[in-house]
XYZ file of C-alpha atoms in Angstrom:
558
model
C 68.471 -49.021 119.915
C 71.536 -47.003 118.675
C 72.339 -50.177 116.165
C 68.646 -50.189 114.644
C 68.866 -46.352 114.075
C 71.706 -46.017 112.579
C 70.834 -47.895 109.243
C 67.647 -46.326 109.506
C 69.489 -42.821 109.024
C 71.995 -44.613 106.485
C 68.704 -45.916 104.319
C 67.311 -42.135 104.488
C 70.120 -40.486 103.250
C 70.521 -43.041 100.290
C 66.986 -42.467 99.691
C 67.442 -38.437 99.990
C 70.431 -38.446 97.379
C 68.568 -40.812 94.622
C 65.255 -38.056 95.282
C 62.979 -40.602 95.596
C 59.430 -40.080 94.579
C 56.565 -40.079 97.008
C 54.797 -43.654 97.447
C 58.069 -44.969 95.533
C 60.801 -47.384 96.718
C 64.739 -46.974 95.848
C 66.437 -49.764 97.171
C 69.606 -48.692 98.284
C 70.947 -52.285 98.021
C 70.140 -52.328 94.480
C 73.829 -51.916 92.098
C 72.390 -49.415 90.107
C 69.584 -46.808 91.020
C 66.095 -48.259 90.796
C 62.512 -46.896 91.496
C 59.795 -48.940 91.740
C 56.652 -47.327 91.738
C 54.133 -50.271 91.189
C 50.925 -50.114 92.490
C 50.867 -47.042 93.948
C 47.709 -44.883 92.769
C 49.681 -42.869 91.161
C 48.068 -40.890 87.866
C 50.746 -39.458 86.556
C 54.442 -39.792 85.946
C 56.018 -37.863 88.561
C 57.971 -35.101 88.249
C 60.429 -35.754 90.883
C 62.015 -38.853 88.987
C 65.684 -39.406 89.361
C 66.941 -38.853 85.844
C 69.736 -40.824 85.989
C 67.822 -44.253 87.250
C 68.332 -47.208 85.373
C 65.150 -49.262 86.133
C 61.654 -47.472 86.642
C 58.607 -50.032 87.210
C 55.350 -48.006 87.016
C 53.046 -51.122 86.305
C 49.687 -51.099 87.867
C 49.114 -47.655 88.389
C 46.576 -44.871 86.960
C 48.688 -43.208 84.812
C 46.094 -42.275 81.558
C 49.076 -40.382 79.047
C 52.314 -40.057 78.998
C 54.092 -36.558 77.910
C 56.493 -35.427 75.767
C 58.797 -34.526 79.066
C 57.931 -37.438 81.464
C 60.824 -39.180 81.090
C 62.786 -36.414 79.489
C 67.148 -36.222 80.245
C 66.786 -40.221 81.202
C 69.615 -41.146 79.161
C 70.848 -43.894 81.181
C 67.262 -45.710 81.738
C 67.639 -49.444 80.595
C 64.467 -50.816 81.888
C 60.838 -49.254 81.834
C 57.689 -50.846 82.617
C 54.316 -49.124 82.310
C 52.378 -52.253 81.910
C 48.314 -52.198 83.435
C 47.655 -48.481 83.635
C 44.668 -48.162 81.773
C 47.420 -45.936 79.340
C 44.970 -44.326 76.092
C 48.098 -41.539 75.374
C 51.454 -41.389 74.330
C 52.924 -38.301 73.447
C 54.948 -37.816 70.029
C 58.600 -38.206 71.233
C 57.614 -39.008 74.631
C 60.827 -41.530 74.678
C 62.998 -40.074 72.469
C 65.552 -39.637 75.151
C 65.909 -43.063 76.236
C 68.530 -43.681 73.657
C 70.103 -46.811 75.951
C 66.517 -48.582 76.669
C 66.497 -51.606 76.029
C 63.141 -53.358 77.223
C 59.946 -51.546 77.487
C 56.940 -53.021 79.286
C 53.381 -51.490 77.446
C 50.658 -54.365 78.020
C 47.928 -54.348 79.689
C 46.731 -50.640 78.422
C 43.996 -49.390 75.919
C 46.384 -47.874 73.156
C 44.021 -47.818 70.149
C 46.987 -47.318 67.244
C 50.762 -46.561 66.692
C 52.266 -43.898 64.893
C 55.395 -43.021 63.459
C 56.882 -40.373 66.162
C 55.289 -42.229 69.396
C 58.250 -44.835 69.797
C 61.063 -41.993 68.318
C 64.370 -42.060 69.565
C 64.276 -45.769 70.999
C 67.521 -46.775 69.619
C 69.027 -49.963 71.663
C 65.178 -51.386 72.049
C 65.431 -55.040 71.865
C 62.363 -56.198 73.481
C 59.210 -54.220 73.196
C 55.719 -55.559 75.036
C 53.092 -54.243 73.289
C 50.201 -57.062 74.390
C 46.612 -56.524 75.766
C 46.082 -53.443 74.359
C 43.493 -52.014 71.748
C 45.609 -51.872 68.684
C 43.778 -51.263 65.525
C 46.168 -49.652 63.434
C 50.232 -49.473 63.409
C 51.515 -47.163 60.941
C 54.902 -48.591 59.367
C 57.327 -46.421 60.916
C 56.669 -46.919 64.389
C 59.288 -49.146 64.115
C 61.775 -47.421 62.213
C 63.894 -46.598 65.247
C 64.558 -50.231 66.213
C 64.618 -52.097 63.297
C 68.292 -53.416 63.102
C 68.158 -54.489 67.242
C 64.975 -55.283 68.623
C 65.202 -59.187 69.288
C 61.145 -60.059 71.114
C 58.076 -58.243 69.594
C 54.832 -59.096 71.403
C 50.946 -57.457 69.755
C 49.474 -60.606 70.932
C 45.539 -59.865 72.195
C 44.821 -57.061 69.915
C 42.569 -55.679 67.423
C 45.117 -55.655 64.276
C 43.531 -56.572 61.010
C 46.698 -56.437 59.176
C 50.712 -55.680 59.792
C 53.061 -53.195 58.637
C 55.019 -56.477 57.059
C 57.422 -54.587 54.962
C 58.619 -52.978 58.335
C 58.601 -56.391 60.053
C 60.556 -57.952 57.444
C 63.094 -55.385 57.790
C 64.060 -56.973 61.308
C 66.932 -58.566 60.823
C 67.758 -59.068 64.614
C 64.374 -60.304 65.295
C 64.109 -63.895 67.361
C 60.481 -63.848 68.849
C 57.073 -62.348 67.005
C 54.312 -63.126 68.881
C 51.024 -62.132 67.136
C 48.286 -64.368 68.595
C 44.994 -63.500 69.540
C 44.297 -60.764 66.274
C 42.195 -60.043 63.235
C 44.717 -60.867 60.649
C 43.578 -62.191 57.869
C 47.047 -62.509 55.628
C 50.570 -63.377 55.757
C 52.727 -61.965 53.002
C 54.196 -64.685 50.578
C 57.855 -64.326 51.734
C 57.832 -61.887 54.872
C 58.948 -64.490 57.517
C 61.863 -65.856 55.283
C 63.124 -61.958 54.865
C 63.452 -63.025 58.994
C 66.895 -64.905 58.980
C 66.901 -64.721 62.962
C 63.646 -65.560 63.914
C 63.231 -68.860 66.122
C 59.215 -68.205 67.163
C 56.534 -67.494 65.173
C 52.728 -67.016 66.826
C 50.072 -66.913 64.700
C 47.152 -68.563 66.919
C 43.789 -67.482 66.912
C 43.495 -64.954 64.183
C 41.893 -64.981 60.743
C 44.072 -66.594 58.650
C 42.267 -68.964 55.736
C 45.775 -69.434 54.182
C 49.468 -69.382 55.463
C 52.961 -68.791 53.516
C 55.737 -71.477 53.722
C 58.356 -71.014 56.656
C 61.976 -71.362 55.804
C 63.278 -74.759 57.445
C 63.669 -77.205 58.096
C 65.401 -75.825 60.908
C 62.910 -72.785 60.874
C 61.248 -71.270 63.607
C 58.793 -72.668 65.874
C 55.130 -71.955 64.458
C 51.693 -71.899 65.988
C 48.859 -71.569 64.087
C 46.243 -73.343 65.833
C 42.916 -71.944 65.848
C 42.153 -70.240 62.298
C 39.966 -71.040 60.252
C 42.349 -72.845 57.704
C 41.537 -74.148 54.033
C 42.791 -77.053 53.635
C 44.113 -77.539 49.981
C 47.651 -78.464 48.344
C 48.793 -74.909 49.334
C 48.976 -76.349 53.032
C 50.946 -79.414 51.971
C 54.172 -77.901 53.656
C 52.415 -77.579 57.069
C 51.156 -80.908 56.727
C 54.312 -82.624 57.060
C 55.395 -80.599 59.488
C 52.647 -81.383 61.236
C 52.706 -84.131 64.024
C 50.398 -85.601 67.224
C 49.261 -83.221 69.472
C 49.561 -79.752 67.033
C 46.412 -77.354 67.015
C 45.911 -76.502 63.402
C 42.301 -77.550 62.127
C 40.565 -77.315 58.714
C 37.836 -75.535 58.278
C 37.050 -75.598 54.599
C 36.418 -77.689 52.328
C 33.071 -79.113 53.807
C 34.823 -83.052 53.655
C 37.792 -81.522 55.697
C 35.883 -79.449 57.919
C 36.570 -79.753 61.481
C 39.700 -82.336 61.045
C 43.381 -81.536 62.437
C 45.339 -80.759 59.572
C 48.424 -83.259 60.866
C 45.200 -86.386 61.014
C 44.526 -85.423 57.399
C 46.286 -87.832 54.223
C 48.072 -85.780 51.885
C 46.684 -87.002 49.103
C 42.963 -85.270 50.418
C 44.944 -81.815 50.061
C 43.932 -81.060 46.318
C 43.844 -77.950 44.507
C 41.445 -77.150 41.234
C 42.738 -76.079 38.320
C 40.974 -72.252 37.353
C 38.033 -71.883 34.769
C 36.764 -69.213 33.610
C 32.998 -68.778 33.656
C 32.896 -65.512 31.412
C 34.639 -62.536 30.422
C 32.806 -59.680 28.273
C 33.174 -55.992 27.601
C 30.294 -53.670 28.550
C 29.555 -52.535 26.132
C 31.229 -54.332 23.206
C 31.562 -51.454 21.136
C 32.498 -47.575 21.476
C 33.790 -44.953 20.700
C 37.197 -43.581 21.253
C 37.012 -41.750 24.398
C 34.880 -43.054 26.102
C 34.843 -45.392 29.232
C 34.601 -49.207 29.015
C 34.862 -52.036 31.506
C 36.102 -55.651 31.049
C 34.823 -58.395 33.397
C 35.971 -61.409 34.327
C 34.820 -64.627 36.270
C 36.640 -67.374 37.178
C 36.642 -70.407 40.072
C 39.448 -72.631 41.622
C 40.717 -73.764 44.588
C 42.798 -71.925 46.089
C 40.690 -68.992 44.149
C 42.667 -67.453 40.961
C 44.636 -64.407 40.728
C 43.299 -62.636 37.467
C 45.431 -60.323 35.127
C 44.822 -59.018 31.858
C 46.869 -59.144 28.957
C 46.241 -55.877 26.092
C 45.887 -56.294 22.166
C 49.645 -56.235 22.111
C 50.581 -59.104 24.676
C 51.699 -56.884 27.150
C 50.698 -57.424 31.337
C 47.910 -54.257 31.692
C 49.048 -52.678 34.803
C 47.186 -49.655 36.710
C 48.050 -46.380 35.339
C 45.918 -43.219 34.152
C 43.975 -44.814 31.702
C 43.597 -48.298 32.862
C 42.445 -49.369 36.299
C 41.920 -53.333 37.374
C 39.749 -53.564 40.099
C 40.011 -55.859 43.328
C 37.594 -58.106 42.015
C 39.665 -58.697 38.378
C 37.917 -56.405 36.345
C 39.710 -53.752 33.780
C 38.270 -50.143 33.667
C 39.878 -48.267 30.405
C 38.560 -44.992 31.659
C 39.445 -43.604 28.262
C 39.434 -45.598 25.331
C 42.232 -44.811 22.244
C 42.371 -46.824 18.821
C 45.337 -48.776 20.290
C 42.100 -50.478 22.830
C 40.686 -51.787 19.309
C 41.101 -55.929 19.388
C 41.219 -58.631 21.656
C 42.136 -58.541 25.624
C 43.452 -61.949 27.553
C 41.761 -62.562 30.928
C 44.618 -64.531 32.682
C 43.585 -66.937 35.829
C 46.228 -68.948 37.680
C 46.310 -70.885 40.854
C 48.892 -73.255 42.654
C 47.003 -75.533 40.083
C 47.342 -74.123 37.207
C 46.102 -71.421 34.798
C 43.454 -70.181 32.157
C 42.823 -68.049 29.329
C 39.819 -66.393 27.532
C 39.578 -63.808 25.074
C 37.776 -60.532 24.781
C 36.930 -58.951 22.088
C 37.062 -55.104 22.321
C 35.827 -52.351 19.406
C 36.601 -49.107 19.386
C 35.517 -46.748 16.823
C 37.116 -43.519 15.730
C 34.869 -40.072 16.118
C 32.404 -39.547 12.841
C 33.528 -35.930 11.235
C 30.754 -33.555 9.815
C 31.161 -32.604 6.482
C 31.592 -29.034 5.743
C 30.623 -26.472 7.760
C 27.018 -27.130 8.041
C 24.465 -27.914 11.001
C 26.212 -31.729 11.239
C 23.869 -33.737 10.064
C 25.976 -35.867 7.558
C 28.364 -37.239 9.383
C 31.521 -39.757 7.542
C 33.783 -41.919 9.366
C 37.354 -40.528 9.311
C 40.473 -42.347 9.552
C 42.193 -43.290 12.502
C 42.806 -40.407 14.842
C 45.695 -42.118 16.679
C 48.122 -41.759 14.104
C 50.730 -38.760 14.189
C 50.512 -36.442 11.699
C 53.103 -33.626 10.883
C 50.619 -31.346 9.017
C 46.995 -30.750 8.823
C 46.841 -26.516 10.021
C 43.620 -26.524 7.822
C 40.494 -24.546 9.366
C 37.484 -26.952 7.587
C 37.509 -30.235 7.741
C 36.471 -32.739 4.782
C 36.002 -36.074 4.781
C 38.108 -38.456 5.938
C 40.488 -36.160 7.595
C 41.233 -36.747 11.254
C 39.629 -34.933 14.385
C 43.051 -34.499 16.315
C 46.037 -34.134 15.145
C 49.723 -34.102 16.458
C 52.065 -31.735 14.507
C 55.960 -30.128 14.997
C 56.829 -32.572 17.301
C 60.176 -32.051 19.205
C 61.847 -33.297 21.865
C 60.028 -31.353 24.495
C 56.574 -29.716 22.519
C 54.040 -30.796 20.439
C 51.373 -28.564 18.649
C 47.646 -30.417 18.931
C 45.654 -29.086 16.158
C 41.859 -29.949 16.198
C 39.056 -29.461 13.693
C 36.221 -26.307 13.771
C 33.164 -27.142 15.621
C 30.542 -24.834 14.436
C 28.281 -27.881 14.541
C 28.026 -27.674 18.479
C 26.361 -24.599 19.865
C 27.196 -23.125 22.735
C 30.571 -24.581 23.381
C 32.460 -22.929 26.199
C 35.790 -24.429 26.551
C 38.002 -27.395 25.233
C 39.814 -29.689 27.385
C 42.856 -31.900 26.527
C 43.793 -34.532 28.781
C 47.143 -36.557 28.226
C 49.341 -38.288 30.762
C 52.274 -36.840 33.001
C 55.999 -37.086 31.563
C 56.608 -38.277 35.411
C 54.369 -41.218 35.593
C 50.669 -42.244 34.215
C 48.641 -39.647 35.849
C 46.662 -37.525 34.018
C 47.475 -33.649 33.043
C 44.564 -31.439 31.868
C 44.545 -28.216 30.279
C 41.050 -25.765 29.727
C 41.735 -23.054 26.184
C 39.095 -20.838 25.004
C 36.112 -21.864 22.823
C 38.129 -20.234 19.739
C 41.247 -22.473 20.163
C 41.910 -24.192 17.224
C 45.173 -25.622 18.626
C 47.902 -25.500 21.484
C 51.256 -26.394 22.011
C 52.492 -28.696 24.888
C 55.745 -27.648 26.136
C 55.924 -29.729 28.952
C 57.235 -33.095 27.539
C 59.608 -35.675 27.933
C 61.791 -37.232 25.074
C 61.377 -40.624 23.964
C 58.134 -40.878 25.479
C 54.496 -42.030 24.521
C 51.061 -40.067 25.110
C 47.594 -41.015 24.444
C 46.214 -37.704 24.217
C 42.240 -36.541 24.478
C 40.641 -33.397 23.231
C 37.136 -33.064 24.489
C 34.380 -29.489 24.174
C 32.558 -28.566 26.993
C 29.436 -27.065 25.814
C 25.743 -25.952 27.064
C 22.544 -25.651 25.814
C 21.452 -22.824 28.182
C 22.757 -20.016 29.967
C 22.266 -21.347 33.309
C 22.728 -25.256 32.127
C 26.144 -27.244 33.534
C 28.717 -27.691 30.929
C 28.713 -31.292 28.892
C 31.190 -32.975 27.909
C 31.664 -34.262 24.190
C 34.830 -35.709 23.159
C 36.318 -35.013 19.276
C 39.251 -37.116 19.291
C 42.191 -38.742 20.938
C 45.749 -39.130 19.341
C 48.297 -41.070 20.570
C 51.817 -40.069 19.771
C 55.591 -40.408 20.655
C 58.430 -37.620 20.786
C 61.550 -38.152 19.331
C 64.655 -39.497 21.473
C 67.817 -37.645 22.182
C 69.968 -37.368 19.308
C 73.278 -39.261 19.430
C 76.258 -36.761 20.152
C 78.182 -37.377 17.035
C 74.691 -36.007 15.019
C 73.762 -33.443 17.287
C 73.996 -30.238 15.790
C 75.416 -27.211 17.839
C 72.768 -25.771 20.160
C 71.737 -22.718 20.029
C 73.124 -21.220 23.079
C 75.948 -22.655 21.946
C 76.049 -20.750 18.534
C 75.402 -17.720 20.375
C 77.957 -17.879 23.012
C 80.857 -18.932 20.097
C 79.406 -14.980 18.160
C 79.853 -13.300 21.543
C 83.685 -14.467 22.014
C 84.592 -13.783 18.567
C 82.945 -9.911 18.718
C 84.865 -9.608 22.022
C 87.974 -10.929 20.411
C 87.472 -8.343 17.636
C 86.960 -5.544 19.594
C 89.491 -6.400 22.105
C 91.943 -6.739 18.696
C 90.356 -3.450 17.539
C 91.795 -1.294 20.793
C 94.657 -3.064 20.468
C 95.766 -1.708 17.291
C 94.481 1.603 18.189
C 96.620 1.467 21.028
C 100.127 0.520 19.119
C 99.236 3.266 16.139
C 98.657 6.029 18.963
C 101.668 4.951 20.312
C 103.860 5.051 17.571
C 102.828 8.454 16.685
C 103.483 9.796 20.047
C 107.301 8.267 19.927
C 107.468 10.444 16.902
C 106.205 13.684 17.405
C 108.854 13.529 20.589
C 112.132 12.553 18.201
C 110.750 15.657 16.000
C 110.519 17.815 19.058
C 114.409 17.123 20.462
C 117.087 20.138 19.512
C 119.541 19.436 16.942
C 122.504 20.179 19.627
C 122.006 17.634 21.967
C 121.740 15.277 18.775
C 125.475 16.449 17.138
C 127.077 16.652 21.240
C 125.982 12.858 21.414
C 127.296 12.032 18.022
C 130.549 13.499 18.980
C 131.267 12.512 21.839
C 130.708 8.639 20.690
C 132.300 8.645 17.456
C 135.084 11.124 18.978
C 135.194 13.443 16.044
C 132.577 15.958 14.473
């Protein structure tokens, strides 16, 4: 009896010194301290956790959220499980003081996203479980923490309709990615061979009409069986990986449907060169700003990518004037002179590419004549063109609506012709683009503006300026839009340093020394005549006795 109690006692006081929970076990034989606290009931973390255990299991339990100060001072935890708790919560830094954990166990719960400060401070992870869950969204830095070490990432079984692949690509230690069982419809050209470590790829039963080659051969072990593949020459790469016994079935085009991609000749995986079924402008014809859309149609297999080229050959990207939608089209929101001519609708494919031509007319703002009502109207020149004078207050014909004058550096003055032929005008607005990028800046002046100077400009820069009157019929009637005119113009680049001519500030800095100097000279010479005359009013001032004594007693006679 005395033999049986006296582990007994030696087992409780282990126990007592590690604090273990209630309902928990602490193996005393264990080499390092260890709770395990599966399937327990329990439906919360508990409180009386020894902080400095190195494994805590807490799988199969109740536990709905974890807190910010659950696992708090458990610097020395290596290995934590919370897997099957039904877990909806997790705090923002609710691990960030498990700087040494290295595997963490989160399947099985009901997490419906991931955001950036949930997985903070998780520094050594190299395997994290995230599997069976509700995962609809993962913002990308939820894994900023353990980029550069964690080796086995796991989202299989979720709800994910896309990846935060930039972040995944950043992996560089990661070996397994196991993404099976998801919505995604998309793999990034290039995001698994930013992956130079990666030996096991998942993709199974997800959404995926299309994949990206794999680096290899040797490259890492794919699955892809059960999406809804289309078979073309895009897939020629998985083809001949392809062998007996693989998973991955076509599902479009109809002849292909339903065969495994490795039982299908490569010669049957074709691609279609694009053509374009139309491209127009609606409408054909306006004037300069206002809004006009470009469309574009065009078929293939695999489907084009469609980009626009402008009048002057250059790619049209998004920006504050020009928009192209997901769907290929090109929005100018506001139309300039520089619009006037022919856009390129580009399609290109695996195949090939294709080319077609839009013609696009934009007409410059009619001018009233004189100062009447505004019912003869002539069309001016173009209003896009800079112009260094033009301060007149009428207008006659064939001068432009908007004008760009005294351009420097860093201003402009925009000068803008009398509009006595629209009543009730209540403001003007110019709209031009940022110096920082292409959004748009707008600035509201008084109905008696005639012009205004920008003073927030870069050098060596290009603007497509707008100026537009709001006006209203009525009192009570919403203000209207009309626009007068756009100019597009360019400030002048830096000067070189050999021409630049002294700056101001400069100038007046060189005046200031030399005034100093002067007056500083000035005092100076005061100071030396004042002085002097002070040295001589003293000799005058000495007796003639002490003079002749001296003298005599030098030269030793008188």
């Amino acid at each position: 009896m005395a033999k049986l109690l006296v582990p007994l006692v030696m087992l409780g006081a282990v126990a007592g010194s590690h604090r273990c929970p209630p309902r928990c076990l602490c193996p005393a034989a264990a080499p390092n301290p260890t709770l395990l606290c599966a399937r327990t009931g329990l439906l919360a973390v508990p409180p009386t956790l020894d902080r400095a255990a190195v494994e805590l299991r807490l799988a199969d339990n109740f536990i709905g959220a974890v807190g910010r100060s659950d696992f708090a001072n458990m610097s020395s935890l290596v290995h934590l499980t919370l897997s099957r708790n039904g877990l909806r919560r997790l705090a923002p830094g609710a691990f960030a003081d498990l700087r040494a954990l290295r595997a963490l166990h989160l399947d099985g719960n009901r997490l419906p996203a991931l955001s950036g400060a949930q997985l903070r401070g998780l520094a050594s992870l190299r395997h994290l479980i995230l599997a069976n869950n509700q995962l609809a969204a993962i913002e990308p830095a939820a894994f900023a923490a353990f980029a550069a070490t964690v080796e086995d990432l796991d989202l299989s079984h979720n709800n994910l309709p896309a990846l935060p692949w930039e972040a995944v690509a950043g992996m560089a230690s990661l070996a397994t990615l196991t993404l099976d069982h998801n919505l995604l419809e998309r793999v990034p050209a290039g995001a698994v061979a930013r992956l130079p470590r990666l030996a096991r790829l998942d993709l199974t039963a997800n959404r995926l009409r299309a994949l990206p080659p794999v680096p290899g051969p040797p490259g890492p072990s794919l699955a892809a069986g059960g999406n809804p593949l289309h078979c073309n020459c895009e897939l020629l790469w998985l083809r001949r990986l392809a062998r007996p016994g693989r998973l991955e079935s076509c599902a479009s085009p109809p002849p292909l449907a339903g065969r495994l991609l490795w039982a299908v000749p490569e010669e049957e995986l074709a691609c279609r060169a694009p053509a374009i079924a139309g491209a127009a402008a609606d409408p054909a014809a306006v004037l300069e700003g206002q809004p006009l859309r470009l469309g574009c149609a065009a078929a293939g297999d695999p489907p084009p990518a469609l980009h626009w080229l402008g009048p002057d050959g250059r790619l049209v990207q998004n920006g504050s004037r020009r928009a192209v939608g997901a769907d290929g089209s090109l929005e100018l929101r506001v139309a300039t002179l520089g619009d006037h001519g022919a856009f390129t609708c580009v399609a290109s494919n695996a195949a090939g590419e294709a080319a077609a031509r839009v013609q696009v007319a934009v007409l410059p703002l009619p001018v009233p004549r004189g100062d009447g009502d505004g019912e003869g109207e002539a069309g001016p020149g173009p209003s896009d063109m800079a112009r260094a004078g033009g301060n007149e207050s009428r207008a006659t014909a064939g001068e432009r609506r908007v004008v760009a004058a005294e351009l420097t550096g860093s201003s402009a003055r925009i000068r803008w012709l009398p509009q006595r032929h629209l009543p009730g005008i209540r403001m003007f607005q110019i709209q031009y683009n940022s110096s920082l990028d292409d959004s748009l800046v707008y600035r509201l002046l008084p109905p008696s503006s005639r012009s205004f100077v920008l003073r927030d400009l870069a050098a060596g820069r290009q603007y497509d300026l707008c100026v537009s009157a709001l006006y209203a019929e009525g009192a009570a009637a919403l203000p209207t839009p009309r626009a007068l005119g756009c100019v597009r113009f360019a400030t002048p680049g830096e000067a070189p340093a050999c021409a630049a001519l002294p700056r101001p500030h400069f100038l007046g800095g060189t005046v200031i020394i030399v005034i100093g100097a002067a007056i500083a000279a000035s005092v100076l010479v005061f100071i030396l005549i004042l002085t002097a005359r002070y040295k001589a009013a003293a000799a005058a001032r000495r007796p003639p006795a002490a003079v002749a004594s001296v003298c005599s007693q030098t030269n030793g006679t008188h």
